[in-house]
PDB file of C-alpha atoms in Angstrom:
ATOM      1  CA  UNK A  52     113.217  97.829  75.991  1.00  0.00           C
ATOM      2  CA  UNK A  53     113.625  94.145  75.508  1.00  0.00           C
ATOM      3  CA  UNK A  54     115.828  93.752  72.362  1.00  0.00           C
ATOM      4  CA  UNK A  55     116.439  90.231  71.207  1.00  0.00           C
ATOM      5  CA  UNK A  56     118.307  91.455  68.074  1.00  0.00           C
ATOM      6  CA  UNK A  57     117.492  92.377  64.537  1.00  0.00           C
ATOM      7  CA  UNK A  58     114.752  90.818  62.497  1.00  0.00           C
ATOM      8  CA  UNK A  59     116.033  88.489  59.689  1.00  0.00           C
ATOM      9  CA  UNK A  60     112.907  88.698  57.554  1.00  0.00           C
ATOM     10  CA  UNK A  61     113.767  88.838  53.839  1.00  0.00           C
ATOM     11  CA  UNK A  62     117.378  87.735  54.312  1.00  0.00           C
ATOM     12  CA  UNK A  63     116.638  84.160  52.954  1.00  0.00           C
ATOM     13  CA  UNK A  64     116.851  80.730  54.365  1.00  0.00           C
ATOM     14  CA  UNK A  65     113.455  80.623  56.056  1.00  0.00           C
ATOM     15  CA  UNK A  66     109.842  80.148  55.010  1.00  0.00           C
ATOM     16  CA  UNK A  67     107.281  82.865  55.171  1.00  0.00           C
ATOM     17  CA  UNK A  68     105.724  81.127  58.189  1.00  0.00           C
ATOM     18  CA  UNK A  69     109.065  81.290  59.990  1.00  0.00           C
ATOM     19  CA  UNK A  70     109.374  84.961  59.158  1.00  0.00           C
ATOM     20  CA  UNK A  71     105.805  85.536  60.351  1.00  0.00           C
ATOM     21  CA  UNK A  72     106.605  83.714  63.614  1.00  0.00           C
ATOM     22  CA  UNK A  73     109.719  85.876  64.213  1.00  0.00           C
ATOM     23  CA  UNK A  74     107.890  89.166  63.367  1.00  0.00           C
ATOM     24  CA  UNK A  75     104.875  88.316  65.567  1.00  0.00           C
ATOM     25  CA  UNK A  76     107.210  87.428  68.526  1.00  0.00           C
ATOM     26  CA  UNK A  77     108.848  90.851  68.183  1.00  0.00           C
ATOM     27  CA  UNK A  78     105.312  92.484  68.103  1.00  0.00           C
ATOM     28  CA  UNK A  79     103.917  90.662  71.117  1.00  0.00           C
ATOM     29  CA  UNK A  80     107.103  91.365  73.194  1.00  0.00           C
ATOM     30  CA  UNK A  81     107.051  95.063  72.193  1.00  0.00           C
ATOM     31  CA  UNK A  82     110.708  94.951  70.987  1.00  0.00           C
ATOM     32  CA  UNK A  83     112.209  97.363  68.476  1.00  0.00           C
ATOM     33  CA  UNK A  84     111.502  96.255  64.864  1.00  0.00           C
ATOM     34  CA  UNK A  85     114.927  96.562  63.393  1.00  0.00           C
ATOM     35  CA  UNK A  86     115.682  95.249  59.877  1.00  0.00           C
ATOM     36  CA  UNK A  87     119.188  94.858  58.622  1.00  0.00           C
ATOM     37  CA  UNK A  88     118.322  94.436  54.950  1.00  0.00           C
ATOM     38  CA  UNK A  89     117.159  96.726  52.159  1.00  0.00           C
ATOM     39  CA  UNK A  90     113.280  96.787  52.250  1.00  0.00           C
ATOM     40  CA  UNK A  91     113.182  97.994  48.628  1.00  0.00           C
ATOM     41  CA  UNK A  92     114.394  94.543  47.378  1.00  0.00           C
ATOM     42  CA  UNK A  93     112.364  92.360  49.700  1.00  0.00           C
ATOM     43  CA  UNK A  94     109.706  90.070  48.235  1.00  0.00           C
ATOM     44  CA  UNK A  95     106.204  91.591  48.354  1.00  0.00           C
ATOM     45  CA  UNK A  96     105.087  88.988  50.940  1.00  0.00           C
ATOM     46  CA  UNK A  97     107.984  89.787  53.265  1.00  0.00           C
ATOM     47  CA  UNK A  98     107.480  93.542  52.774  1.00  0.00           C
ATOM     48  CA  UNK A  99     103.751  93.250  53.504  1.00  0.00           C
ATOM     49  CA  UNK A 100     104.511  91.405  56.678  1.00  0.00           C
ATOM     50  CA  UNK A 101     106.924  93.993  58.113  1.00  0.00           C
ATOM     51  CA  UNK A 102     104.655  96.893  57.005  1.00  0.00           C
ATOM     52  CA  UNK A 103     101.485  95.467  58.597  1.00  0.00           C
ATOM     53  CA  UNK A 104     100.124  98.670  60.279  1.00  0.00           C
ATOM     54  CA  UNK A 105      98.005  96.818  62.775  1.00  0.00           C
ATOM     55  CA  UNK A 106     100.917  94.647  63.879  1.00  0.00           C
ATOM     56  CA  UNK A 107     103.135  97.739  64.163  1.00  0.00           C
ATOM     57  CA  UNK A 108     100.430  99.437  66.178  1.00  0.00           C
ATOM     58  CA  UNK A 109     100.380  96.557  68.707  1.00  0.00           C
ATOM     59  CA  UNK A 110     104.208  96.639  68.860  1.00  0.00           C
ATOM     60  CA  UNK A 111     104.168 100.373  69.616  1.00  0.00           C
ATOM     61  CA  UNK A 112     101.282 100.267  72.148  1.00  0.00           C
ATOM     62  CA  UNK A 113     101.617 103.221  74.485  1.00  0.00           C
ATOM     63  CA  UNK A 114     101.385 101.110  77.684  1.00  0.00           C
ATOM     64  CA  UNK A 115     104.643  99.384  76.763  1.00  0.00           C
ATOM     65  CA  UNK A 116     103.524  96.106  78.479  1.00  0.00           C
ATOM     66  CA  UNK A 117     105.363  93.057  77.285  1.00  0.00           C
ATOM     67  CA  UNK A 118     103.380  89.962  76.248  1.00  0.00           C
ATOM     68  CA  UNK A 119     103.522  86.824  78.355  1.00  0.00           C
ATOM     69  CA  UNK A 120     103.571  83.125  77.565  1.00  0.00           C
ATOM     70  CA  UNK A 121     100.404  81.749  79.129  1.00  0.00           C
ATOM     71  CA  UNK A 122     100.544  78.150  77.827  1.00  0.00           C
ATOM     72  CA  UNK A 123     102.833  75.874  75.878  1.00  0.00           C
ATOM     73  CA  UNK A 124     100.947  72.562  75.987  1.00  0.00           C
ATOM     74  CA  UNK A 125      99.592  72.535  72.403  1.00  0.00           C
ATOM     75  CA  UNK A 126     101.762  75.142  70.614  1.00  0.00           C
ATOM     76  CA  UNK A 127     102.266  78.448  72.422  1.00  0.00           C
ATOM     77  CA  UNK A 128      99.835  81.106  73.455  1.00  0.00           C
ATOM     78  CA  UNK A 129     101.143  84.609  74.262  1.00  0.00           C
ATOM     79  CA  UNK A 130      98.892  87.391  75.514  1.00  0.00           C
ATOM     80  CA  UNK A 131      99.647  91.104  75.688  1.00  0.00           C
ATOM     81  CA  UNK A 132      97.231  93.628  77.308  1.00  0.00           C
ATOM     82  CA  UNK A 133      96.910  96.808  75.231  1.00  0.00           C
ATOM     83  CA  UNK A 134      96.220 100.418  76.189  1.00  0.00           C
ATOM     84  CA  UNK A 135      92.706 100.329  74.628  1.00  0.00           C
ATOM     85  CA  UNK A 136      91.617  97.452  76.944  1.00  0.00           C
ATOM     86  CA  UNK A 137      91.939  94.886  74.150  1.00  0.00           C
ATOM     87  CA  UNK A 138      94.520  92.066  74.012  1.00  0.00           C
ATOM     88  CA  UNK A 139      97.028  90.936  71.413  1.00  0.00           C
ATOM     89  CA  UNK A 140      97.060  87.135  71.251  1.00  0.00           C
ATOM     90  CA  UNK A 141      99.808  85.230  69.561  1.00  0.00           C
ATOM     91  CA  UNK A 142      99.484  81.513  68.656  1.00  0.00           C
ATOM     92  CA  UNK A 143     102.721  79.784  67.665  1.00  0.00           C
ATOM     93  CA  UNK A 144     103.237  76.314  66.240  1.00  0.00           C
ATOM     94  CA  UNK A 145     106.871  75.279  66.655  1.00  0.00           C
ATOM     95  CA  UNK A 146     106.256  71.800  65.139  1.00  0.00           C
ATOM     96  CA  UNK A 147     107.905  71.695  61.717  1.00  0.00           C
ATOM     97  CA  UNK A 148     105.638  69.006  60.294  1.00  0.00           C
ATOM     98  CA  UNK A 149     102.161  69.037  61.802  1.00  0.00           C
ATOM     99  CA  UNK A 150      99.529  71.834  62.017  1.00  0.00           C
ATOM    100  CA  UNK A 151      98.100  72.444  65.504  1.00  0.00           C
ATOM    101  CA  UNK A 152      94.688  73.534  66.673  1.00  0.00           C
ATOM    102  CA  UNK A 153      95.439  75.971  69.536  1.00  0.00           C
ATOM    103  CA  UNK A 154      92.577  77.028  71.870  1.00  0.00           C
ATOM    104  CA  UNK A 155      92.453  80.268  73.837  1.00  0.00           C
ATOM    105  CA  UNK A 156      90.253  80.147  76.863  1.00  0.00           C
ATOM    106  CA  UNK A 157      88.706  83.470  77.932  1.00  0.00           C
ATOM    107  CA  UNK A 158      87.133  82.542  81.263  1.00  0.00           C
ATOM    108  CA  UNK A 159      87.118  80.102  84.134  1.00  0.00           C
ATOM    109  CA  UNK A 160      84.013  78.562  82.591  1.00  0.00           C
ATOM    110  CA  UNK A 161      86.195  77.399  79.709  1.00  0.00           C
ATOM    111  CA  UNK A 162      88.277  75.251  82.025  1.00  0.00           C
ATOM    112  CA  UNK A 163      90.680  76.006  84.924  1.00  0.00           C
ATOM    113  CA  UNK A 164      91.135  79.798  85.204  1.00  0.00           C
ATOM    114  CA  UNK A 165      91.317  80.555  81.460  1.00  0.00           C
ATOM    115  CA  UNK A 166      94.402  81.991  79.673  1.00  0.00           C
ATOM    116  CA  UNK A 167      93.683  85.613  80.803  1.00  0.00           C
ATOM    117  CA  UNK A 168      93.847  84.851  84.594  1.00  0.00           C
ATOM    118  CA  UNK A 169      94.027  86.893  86.787  1.00  0.00           C
ATOM    119  CA  UNK A 170      91.971  89.237  84.593  1.00  0.00           C
ATOM    120  CA  UNK A 171      88.230  88.803  85.155  1.00  0.00           C
ATOM    121  CA  UNK A 172      85.902  90.133  82.437  1.00  0.00           C
ATOM    122  CA  UNK A 173      82.847  90.584  84.612  1.00  0.00           C
ATOM    123  CA  UNK A 174      79.561  89.460  83.106  1.00  0.00           C
ATOM    124  CA  UNK A 175      80.781  89.278  79.570  1.00  0.00           C
ATOM    125  CA  UNK A 176      83.109  86.611  78.139  1.00  0.00           C
ATOM    126  CA  UNK A 177      82.308  87.515  74.549  1.00  0.00           C
ATOM    127  CA  UNK A 178      85.331  88.404  72.556  1.00  0.00           C
ATOM    128  CA  UNK A 179      85.408  90.124  69.219  1.00  0.00           C
ATOM    129  CA  UNK A 180      88.433  88.648  67.403  1.00  0.00           C
ATOM    130  CA  UNK A 181      90.385  90.210  64.558  1.00  0.00           C
ATOM    131  CA  UNK A 182      93.104  88.318  62.604  1.00  0.00           C
ATOM    132  CA  UNK A 183      95.942  90.890  62.426  1.00  0.00           C
ATOM    133  CA  UNK A 184      97.940  88.884  59.912  1.00  0.00           C
ATOM    134  CA  UNK A 185      95.269  89.027  57.231  1.00  0.00           C
ATOM    135  CA  UNK A 186      93.459  92.158  58.452  1.00  0.00           C
ATOM    136  CA  UNK A 187      90.000  90.583  58.890  1.00  0.00           C
ATOM    137  CA  UNK A 188      87.462  90.302  61.631  1.00  0.00           C
ATOM    138  CA  UNK A 189      86.882  86.670  62.570  1.00  0.00           C
ATOM    139  CA  UNK A 190      83.751  87.063  64.618  1.00  0.00           C
ATOM    140  CA  UNK A 191      82.503  87.000  68.205  1.00  0.00           C
ATOM    141  CA  UNK A 192      83.335  84.034  70.436  1.00  0.00           C
ATOM    142  CA  UNK A 193      82.329  83.083  73.957  1.00  0.00           C
ATOM    143  CA  UNK A 194      84.589  81.220  76.373  1.00  0.00           C
ATOM    144  CA  UNK A 195      86.993  79.650  73.814  1.00  0.00           C
ATOM    145  CA  UNK A 196      88.511  80.385  70.440  1.00  0.00           C
ATOM    146  CA  UNK A 197      90.372  77.737  68.409  1.00  0.00           C
ATOM    147  CA  UNK A 198      92.609  78.477  65.446  1.00  0.00           C
ATOM    148  CA  UNK A 199      94.610  76.169  63.209  1.00  0.00           C
ATOM    149  CA  UNK A 200      98.279  77.179  62.994  1.00  0.00           C
ATOM    150  CA  UNK A 201     100.320  75.683  60.171  1.00  0.00           C
ATOM    151  CA  UNK A 202     103.714  74.077  60.902  1.00  0.00           C
ATOM    152  CA  UNK A 203     106.552  76.534  61.844  1.00  0.00           C
ATOM    153  CA  UNK A 204     104.093  79.352  61.703  1.00  0.00           C
ATOM    154  CA  UNK A 205     102.164  81.788  63.862  1.00  0.00           C
ATOM    155  CA  UNK A 206      98.898  83.797  63.953  1.00  0.00           C
ATOM    156  CA  UNK A 207      98.336  87.108  65.619  1.00  0.00           C
ATOM    157  CA  UNK A 208      94.948  88.292  66.803  1.00  0.00           C
ATOM    158  CA  UNK A 209      93.355  91.174  68.687  1.00  0.00           C
ATOM    159  CA  UNK A 210      90.762  90.178  71.315  1.00  0.00           C
ATOM    160  CA  UNK A 211      88.275  92.787  72.423  1.00  0.00           C
ATOM    161  CA  UNK A 212      85.683  92.262  75.111  1.00  0.00           C
ATOM    162  CA  UNK A 213      82.154  93.037  73.823  1.00  0.00           C
TER     163      UNK A 213
END
């Protein structure tokens, strides 16, 4: 297993967005989720983050495939194939002052080869998208999906071909 070190969520000195970014990196990379603090005294927002069942499920996916950085032009886009044929998609904004609109391209028709290359989705490029961080279905998108990511923050999604 890749093991970058322990998570520092709830130890102070960072914003919730920074904690979210760290946690979602660990999730997309499939690394062990190790906390070194007492979860009983964490703030409710920090505790809710590290206890997100959908994020933990992605982290523990049975195929054990590590996510990959697929673009870092406008923010970062990471994609991890999952055992149920869906994909975890992480969007990261490292800019500390400005929000970023980060676009994920699901096919060659969206420009160049798309962010999922070399995977080809056949006749369908429709993707059902779920926001893992807030636990809500976003909708069905074709070719591209754009999300606003706040400064020093990240968003984690599950993309499913429909």
